[in-house]
mmCIF file of C-alpha atoms in Angstrom:
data_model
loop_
_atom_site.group_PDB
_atom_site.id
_atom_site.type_symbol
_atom_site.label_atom_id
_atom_site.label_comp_id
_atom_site.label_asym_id
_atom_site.label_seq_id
_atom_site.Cartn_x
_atom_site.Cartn_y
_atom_site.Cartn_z
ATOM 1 C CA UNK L 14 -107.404 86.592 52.299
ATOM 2 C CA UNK L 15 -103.744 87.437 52.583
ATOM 3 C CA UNK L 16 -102.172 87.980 49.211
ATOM 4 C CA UNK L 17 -98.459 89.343 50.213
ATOM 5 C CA UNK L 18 -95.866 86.932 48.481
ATOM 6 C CA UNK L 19 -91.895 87.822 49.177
ATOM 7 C CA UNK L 20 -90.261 88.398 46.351
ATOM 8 C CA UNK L 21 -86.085 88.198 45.844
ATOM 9 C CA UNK L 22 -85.077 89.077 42.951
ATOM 10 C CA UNK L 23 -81.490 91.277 42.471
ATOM 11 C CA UNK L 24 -82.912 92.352 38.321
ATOM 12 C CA UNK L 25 -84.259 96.173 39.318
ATOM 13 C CA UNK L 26 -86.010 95.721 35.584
ATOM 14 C CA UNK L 27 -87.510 91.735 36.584
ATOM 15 C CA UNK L 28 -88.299 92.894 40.258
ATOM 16 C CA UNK L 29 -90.295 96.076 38.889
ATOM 17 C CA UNK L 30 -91.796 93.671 35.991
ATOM 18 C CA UNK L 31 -92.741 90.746 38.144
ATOM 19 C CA UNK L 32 -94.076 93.048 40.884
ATOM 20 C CA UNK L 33 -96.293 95.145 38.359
ATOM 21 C CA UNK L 34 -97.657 92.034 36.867
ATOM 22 C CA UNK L 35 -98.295 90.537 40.510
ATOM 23 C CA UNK L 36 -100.373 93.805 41.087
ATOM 24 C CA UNK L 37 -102.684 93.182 38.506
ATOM 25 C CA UNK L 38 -103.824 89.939 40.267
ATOM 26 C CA UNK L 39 -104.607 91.770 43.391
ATOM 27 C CA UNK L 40 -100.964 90.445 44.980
ATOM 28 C CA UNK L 41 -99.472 92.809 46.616
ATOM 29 C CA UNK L 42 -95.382 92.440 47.245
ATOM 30 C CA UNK L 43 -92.410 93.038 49.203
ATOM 31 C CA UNK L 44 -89.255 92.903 46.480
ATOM 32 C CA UNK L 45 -85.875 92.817 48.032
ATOM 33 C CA UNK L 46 -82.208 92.324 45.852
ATOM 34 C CA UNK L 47 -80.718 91.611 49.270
ATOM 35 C CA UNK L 48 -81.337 88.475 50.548
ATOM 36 C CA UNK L 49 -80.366 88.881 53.934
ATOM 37 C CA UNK L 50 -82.915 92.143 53.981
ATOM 38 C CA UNK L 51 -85.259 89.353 52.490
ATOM 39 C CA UNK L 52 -84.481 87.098 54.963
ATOM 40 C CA UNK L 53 -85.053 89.588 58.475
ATOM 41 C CA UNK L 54 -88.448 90.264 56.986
ATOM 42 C CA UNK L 55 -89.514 86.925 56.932
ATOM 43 C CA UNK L 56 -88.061 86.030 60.672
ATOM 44 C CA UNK L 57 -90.073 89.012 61.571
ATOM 45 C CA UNK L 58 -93.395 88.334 59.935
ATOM 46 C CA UNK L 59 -93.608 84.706 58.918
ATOM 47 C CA UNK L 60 -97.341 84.599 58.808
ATOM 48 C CA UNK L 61 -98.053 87.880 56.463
ATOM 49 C CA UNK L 62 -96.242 85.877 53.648
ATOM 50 C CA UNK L 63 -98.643 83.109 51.060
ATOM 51 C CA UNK L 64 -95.426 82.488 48.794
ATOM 52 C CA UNK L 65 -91.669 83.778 47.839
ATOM 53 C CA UNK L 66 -90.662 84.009 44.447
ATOM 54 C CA UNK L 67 -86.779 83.452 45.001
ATOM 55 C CA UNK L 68 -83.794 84.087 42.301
ATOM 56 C CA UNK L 69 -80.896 81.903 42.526
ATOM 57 C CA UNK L 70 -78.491 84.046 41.367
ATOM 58 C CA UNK L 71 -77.749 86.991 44.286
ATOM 59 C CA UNK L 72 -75.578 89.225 45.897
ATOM 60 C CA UNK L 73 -73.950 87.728 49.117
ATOM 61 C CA UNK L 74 -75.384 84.242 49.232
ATOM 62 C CA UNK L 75 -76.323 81.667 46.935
ATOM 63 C CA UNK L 76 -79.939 81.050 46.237
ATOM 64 C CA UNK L 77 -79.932 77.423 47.826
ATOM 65 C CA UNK L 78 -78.141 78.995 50.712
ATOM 66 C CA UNK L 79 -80.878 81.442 50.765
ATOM 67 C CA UNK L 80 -84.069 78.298 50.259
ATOM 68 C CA UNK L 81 -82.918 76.247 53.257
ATOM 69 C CA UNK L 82 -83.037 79.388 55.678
ATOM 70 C CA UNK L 83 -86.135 80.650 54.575
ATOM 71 C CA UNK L 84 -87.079 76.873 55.104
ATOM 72 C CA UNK L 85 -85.268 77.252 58.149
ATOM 73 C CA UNK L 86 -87.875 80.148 59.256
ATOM 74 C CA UNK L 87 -91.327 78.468 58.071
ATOM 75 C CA UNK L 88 -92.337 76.464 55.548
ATOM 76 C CA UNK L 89 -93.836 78.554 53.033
ATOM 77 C CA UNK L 90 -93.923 78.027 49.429
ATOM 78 C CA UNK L 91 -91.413 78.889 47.558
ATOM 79 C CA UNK L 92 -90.986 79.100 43.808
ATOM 80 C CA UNK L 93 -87.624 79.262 42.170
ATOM 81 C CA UNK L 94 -87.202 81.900 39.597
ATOM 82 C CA UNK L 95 -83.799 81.777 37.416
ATOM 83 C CA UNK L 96 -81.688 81.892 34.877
ATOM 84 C CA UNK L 97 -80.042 78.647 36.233
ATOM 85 C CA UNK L 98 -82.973 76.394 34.302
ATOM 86 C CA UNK L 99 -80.409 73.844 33.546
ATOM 87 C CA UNK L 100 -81.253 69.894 34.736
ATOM 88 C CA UNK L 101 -78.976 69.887 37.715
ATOM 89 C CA UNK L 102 -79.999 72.606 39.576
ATOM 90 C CA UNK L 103 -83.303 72.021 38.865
ATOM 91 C CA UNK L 104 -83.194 68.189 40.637
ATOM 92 C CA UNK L 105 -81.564 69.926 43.404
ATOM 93 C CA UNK L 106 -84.387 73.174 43.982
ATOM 94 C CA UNK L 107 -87.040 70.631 44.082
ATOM 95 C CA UNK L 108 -84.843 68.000 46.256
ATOM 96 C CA UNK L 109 -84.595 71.064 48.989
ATOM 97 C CA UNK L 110 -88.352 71.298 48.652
ATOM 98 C CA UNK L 111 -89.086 74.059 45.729
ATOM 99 C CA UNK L 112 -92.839 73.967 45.054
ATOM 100 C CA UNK L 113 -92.039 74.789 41.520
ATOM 101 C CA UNK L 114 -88.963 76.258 39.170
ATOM 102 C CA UNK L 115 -89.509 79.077 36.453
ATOM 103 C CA UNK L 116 -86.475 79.377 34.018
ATOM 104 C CA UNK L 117 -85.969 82.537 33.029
ATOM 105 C CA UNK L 118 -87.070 84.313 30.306
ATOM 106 C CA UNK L 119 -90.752 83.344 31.280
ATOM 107 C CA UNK L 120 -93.929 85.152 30.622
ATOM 108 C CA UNK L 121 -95.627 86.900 33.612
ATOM 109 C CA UNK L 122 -98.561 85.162 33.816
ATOM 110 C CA UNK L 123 -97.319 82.006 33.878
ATOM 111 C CA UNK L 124 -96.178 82.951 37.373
ATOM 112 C CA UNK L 125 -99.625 84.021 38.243
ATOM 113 C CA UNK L 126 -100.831 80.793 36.785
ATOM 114 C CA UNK L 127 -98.524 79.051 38.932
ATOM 115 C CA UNK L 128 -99.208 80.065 42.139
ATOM 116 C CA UNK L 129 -102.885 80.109 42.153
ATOM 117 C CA UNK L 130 -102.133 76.527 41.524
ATOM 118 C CA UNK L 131 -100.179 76.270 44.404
ATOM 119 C CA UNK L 132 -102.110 78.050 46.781
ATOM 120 C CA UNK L 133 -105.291 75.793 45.579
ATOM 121 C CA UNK L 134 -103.623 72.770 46.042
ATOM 122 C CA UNK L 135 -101.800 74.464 49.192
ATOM 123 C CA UNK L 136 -104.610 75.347 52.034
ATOM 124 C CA UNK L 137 -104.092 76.957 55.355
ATOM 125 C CA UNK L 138 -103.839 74.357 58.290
ATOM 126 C CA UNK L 139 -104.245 77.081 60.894
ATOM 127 C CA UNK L 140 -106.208 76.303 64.496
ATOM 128 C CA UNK L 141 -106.565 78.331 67.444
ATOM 129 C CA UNK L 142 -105.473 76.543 70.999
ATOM 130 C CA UNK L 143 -106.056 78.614 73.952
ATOM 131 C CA UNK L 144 -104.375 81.983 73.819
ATOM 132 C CA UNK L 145 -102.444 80.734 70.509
ATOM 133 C CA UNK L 146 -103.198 80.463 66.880
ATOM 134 C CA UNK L 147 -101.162 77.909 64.994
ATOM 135 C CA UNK L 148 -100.792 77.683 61.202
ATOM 136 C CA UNK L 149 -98.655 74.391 60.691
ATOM 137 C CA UNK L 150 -98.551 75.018 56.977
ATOM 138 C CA UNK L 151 -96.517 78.350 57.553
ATOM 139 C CA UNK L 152 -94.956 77.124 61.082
ATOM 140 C CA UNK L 153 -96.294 79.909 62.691
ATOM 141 C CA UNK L 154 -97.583 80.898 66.254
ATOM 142 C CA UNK L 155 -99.329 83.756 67.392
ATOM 143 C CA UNK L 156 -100.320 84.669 70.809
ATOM 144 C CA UNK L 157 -102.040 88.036 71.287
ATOM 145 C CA UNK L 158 -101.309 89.541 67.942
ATOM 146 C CA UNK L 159 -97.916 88.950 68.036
ATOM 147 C CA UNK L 160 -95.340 86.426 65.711
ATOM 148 C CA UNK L 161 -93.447 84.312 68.607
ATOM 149 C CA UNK L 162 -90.316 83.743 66.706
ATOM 150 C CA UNK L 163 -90.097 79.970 67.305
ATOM 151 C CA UNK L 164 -86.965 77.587 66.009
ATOM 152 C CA UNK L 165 -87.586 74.762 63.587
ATOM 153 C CA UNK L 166 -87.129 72.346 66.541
ATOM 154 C CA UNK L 167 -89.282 75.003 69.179
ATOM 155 C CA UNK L 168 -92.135 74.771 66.955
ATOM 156 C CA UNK L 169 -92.099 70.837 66.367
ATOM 157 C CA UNK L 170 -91.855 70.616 70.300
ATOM 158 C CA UNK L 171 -94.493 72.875 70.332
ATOM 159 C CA UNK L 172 -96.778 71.680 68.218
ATOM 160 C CA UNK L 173 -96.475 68.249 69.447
ATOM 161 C CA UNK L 174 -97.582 69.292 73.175
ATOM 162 C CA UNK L 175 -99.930 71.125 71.557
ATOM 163 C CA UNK L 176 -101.376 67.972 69.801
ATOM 164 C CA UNK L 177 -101.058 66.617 73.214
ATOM 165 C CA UNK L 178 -102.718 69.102 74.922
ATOM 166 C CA UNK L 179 -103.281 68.318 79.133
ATOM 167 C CA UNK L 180 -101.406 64.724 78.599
ATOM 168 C CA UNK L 181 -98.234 64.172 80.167
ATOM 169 C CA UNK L 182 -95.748 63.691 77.628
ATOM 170 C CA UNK L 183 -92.077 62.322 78.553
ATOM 171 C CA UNK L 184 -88.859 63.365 76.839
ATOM 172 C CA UNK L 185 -88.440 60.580 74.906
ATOM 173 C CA UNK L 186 -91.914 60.669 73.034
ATOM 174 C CA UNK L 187 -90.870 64.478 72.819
ATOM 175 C CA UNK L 188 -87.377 63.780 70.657
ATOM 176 C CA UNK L 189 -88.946 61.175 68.507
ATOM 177 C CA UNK L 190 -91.372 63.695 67.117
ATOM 178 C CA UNK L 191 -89.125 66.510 66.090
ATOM 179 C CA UNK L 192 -85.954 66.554 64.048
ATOM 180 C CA UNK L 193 -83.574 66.318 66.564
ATOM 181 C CA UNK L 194 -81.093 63.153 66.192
ATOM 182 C CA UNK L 195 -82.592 60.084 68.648
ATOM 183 C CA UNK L 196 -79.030 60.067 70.432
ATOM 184 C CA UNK L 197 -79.987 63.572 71.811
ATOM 185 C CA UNK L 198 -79.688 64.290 75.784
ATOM 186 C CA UNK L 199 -82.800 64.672 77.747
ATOM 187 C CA UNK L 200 -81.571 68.170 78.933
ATOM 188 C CA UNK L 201 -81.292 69.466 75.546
ATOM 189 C CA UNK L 202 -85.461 68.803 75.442
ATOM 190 C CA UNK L 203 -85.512 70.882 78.527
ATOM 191 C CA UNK L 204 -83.331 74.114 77.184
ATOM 192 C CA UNK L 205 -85.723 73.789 74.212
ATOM 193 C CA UNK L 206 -88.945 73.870 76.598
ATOM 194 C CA UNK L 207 -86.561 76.631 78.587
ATOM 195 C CA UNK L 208 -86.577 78.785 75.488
ATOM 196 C CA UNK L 209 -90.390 77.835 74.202
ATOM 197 C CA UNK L 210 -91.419 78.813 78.025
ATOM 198 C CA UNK L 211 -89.649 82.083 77.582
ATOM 199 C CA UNK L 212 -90.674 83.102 74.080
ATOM 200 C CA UNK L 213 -93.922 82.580 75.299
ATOM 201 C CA UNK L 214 -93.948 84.083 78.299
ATOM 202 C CA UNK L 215 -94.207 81.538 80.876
ATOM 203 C CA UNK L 216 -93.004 81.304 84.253
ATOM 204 C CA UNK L 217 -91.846 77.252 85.120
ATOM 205 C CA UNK L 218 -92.330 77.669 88.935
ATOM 206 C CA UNK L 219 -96.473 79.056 87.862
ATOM 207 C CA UNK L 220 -96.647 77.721 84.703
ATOM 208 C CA UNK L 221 -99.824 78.909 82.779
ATOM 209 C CA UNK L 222 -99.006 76.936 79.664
ATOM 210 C CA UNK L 223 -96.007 74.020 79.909
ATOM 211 C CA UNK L 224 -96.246 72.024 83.137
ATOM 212 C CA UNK L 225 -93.600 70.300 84.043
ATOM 213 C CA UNK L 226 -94.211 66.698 85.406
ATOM 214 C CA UNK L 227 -91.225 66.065 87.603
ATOM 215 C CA UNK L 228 -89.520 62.450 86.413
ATOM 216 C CA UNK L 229 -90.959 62.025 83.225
ATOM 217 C CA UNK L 230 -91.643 65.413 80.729
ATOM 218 C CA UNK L 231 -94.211 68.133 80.364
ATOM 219 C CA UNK L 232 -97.811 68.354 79.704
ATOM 220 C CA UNK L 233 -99.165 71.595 77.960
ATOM 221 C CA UNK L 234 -102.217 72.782 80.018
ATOM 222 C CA UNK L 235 -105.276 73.866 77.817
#
């Protein structure tokens, strides 16, 4: 099993404790004090990360700033880890979707404690379609080996034709299962399918994935 958890954290002293302690439990880590560094890792490799440990307090952006773009990226769990422990920005970490929040000074293993809880309660949704595996959990797709670095809104699209797989789906049913707002044009379905088509290498005019079906939407061939 995959035990890598991201951990952002700008304390040299915390990041070195945290990361020894981690060790002990057979985690291994990748400890970054700049966020954007933190950030271009997890674009990269969204899959090779279980959790991220995240500080609030940073150099060059604000923790929350930070939480909704790794959010942004895939929905792994993320624990909050601050000195910021009082009530308000507490309401807010979990509001944005924080799977817990440490105060700091904590001990060690209550960190450890913590996310074997949430990785129990947490499992893997991953399925293989095809050429692709999918792990809805992390938002992740893979297709030979390889991380295709999918939007929020590419992988709901995704996903959903996925869950569909060799029905024709129109436009409409498309939008109303992602996140984009209902008053949404039809062609901004189609540059999303555009981009999908490209990330995924496929060619519209012999498609070997997304079909189009000419006056009503798509159908993903399986």
């Amino acid at each position: 099993m995959n035990k890598k958890v991201l951990l952002i954290e700008d304390d040299p002293q915390m990041q070195r404790l945290i990361q020894e302690y981690l060790e002990e439990y057979h985690f291994s880590t990748d400890a970054y004090s700049n966020p954007k560094e933190a950030l271009k890792s997890l674009e990269h490799t969204p899959r090779d990360y279980i959790i991220v440990i995240l500080d609030l307090m940073l150099p060059q952006m604000d923790g929350f700033d930070v939480f909704k773009k790794i959010k942004g990226i895939c929905n792994v769990p993320v624990i909050i880890s601050s000195a910021r422990g009082d009530i308000g920005n507490k309401i807010l970490g979990f509001e944005l979707g924080a799977e817990d929040y440490l105060a700091k000074p904590y001990e060690p293993r209550e960190l450890v404690l913590r996310i074997e809880h949430i990785l129990k309660r947490r499992p893997t949704k991953e399925f293989k379609v095809g050429d692709f595996i999918i792990d809805e959990a992390n938002r992740t797709v893979i297709l030979d080996n390889y991380s295709i670095d999918l939007t929020k809104v590419e992988f709901e699209i995704f996903l959903f034709l996925i869950h569909h797989l060799n029905k024709v789906t129109s436009r409409e049913q498309i939008l109303h299962a992602t996140s984009l707002d209902e008053n949404t044009k039809n062609r901004t379905i189609d540059t999303h399918i555009s981009n999908i088509r490209h990330k995924i290498g496929d060619d519209s005019k012999e498609p070997q994935y997304i079909k189009s079906i000419w006056g009503i939407g798509y159908k993903f061939i399986g």
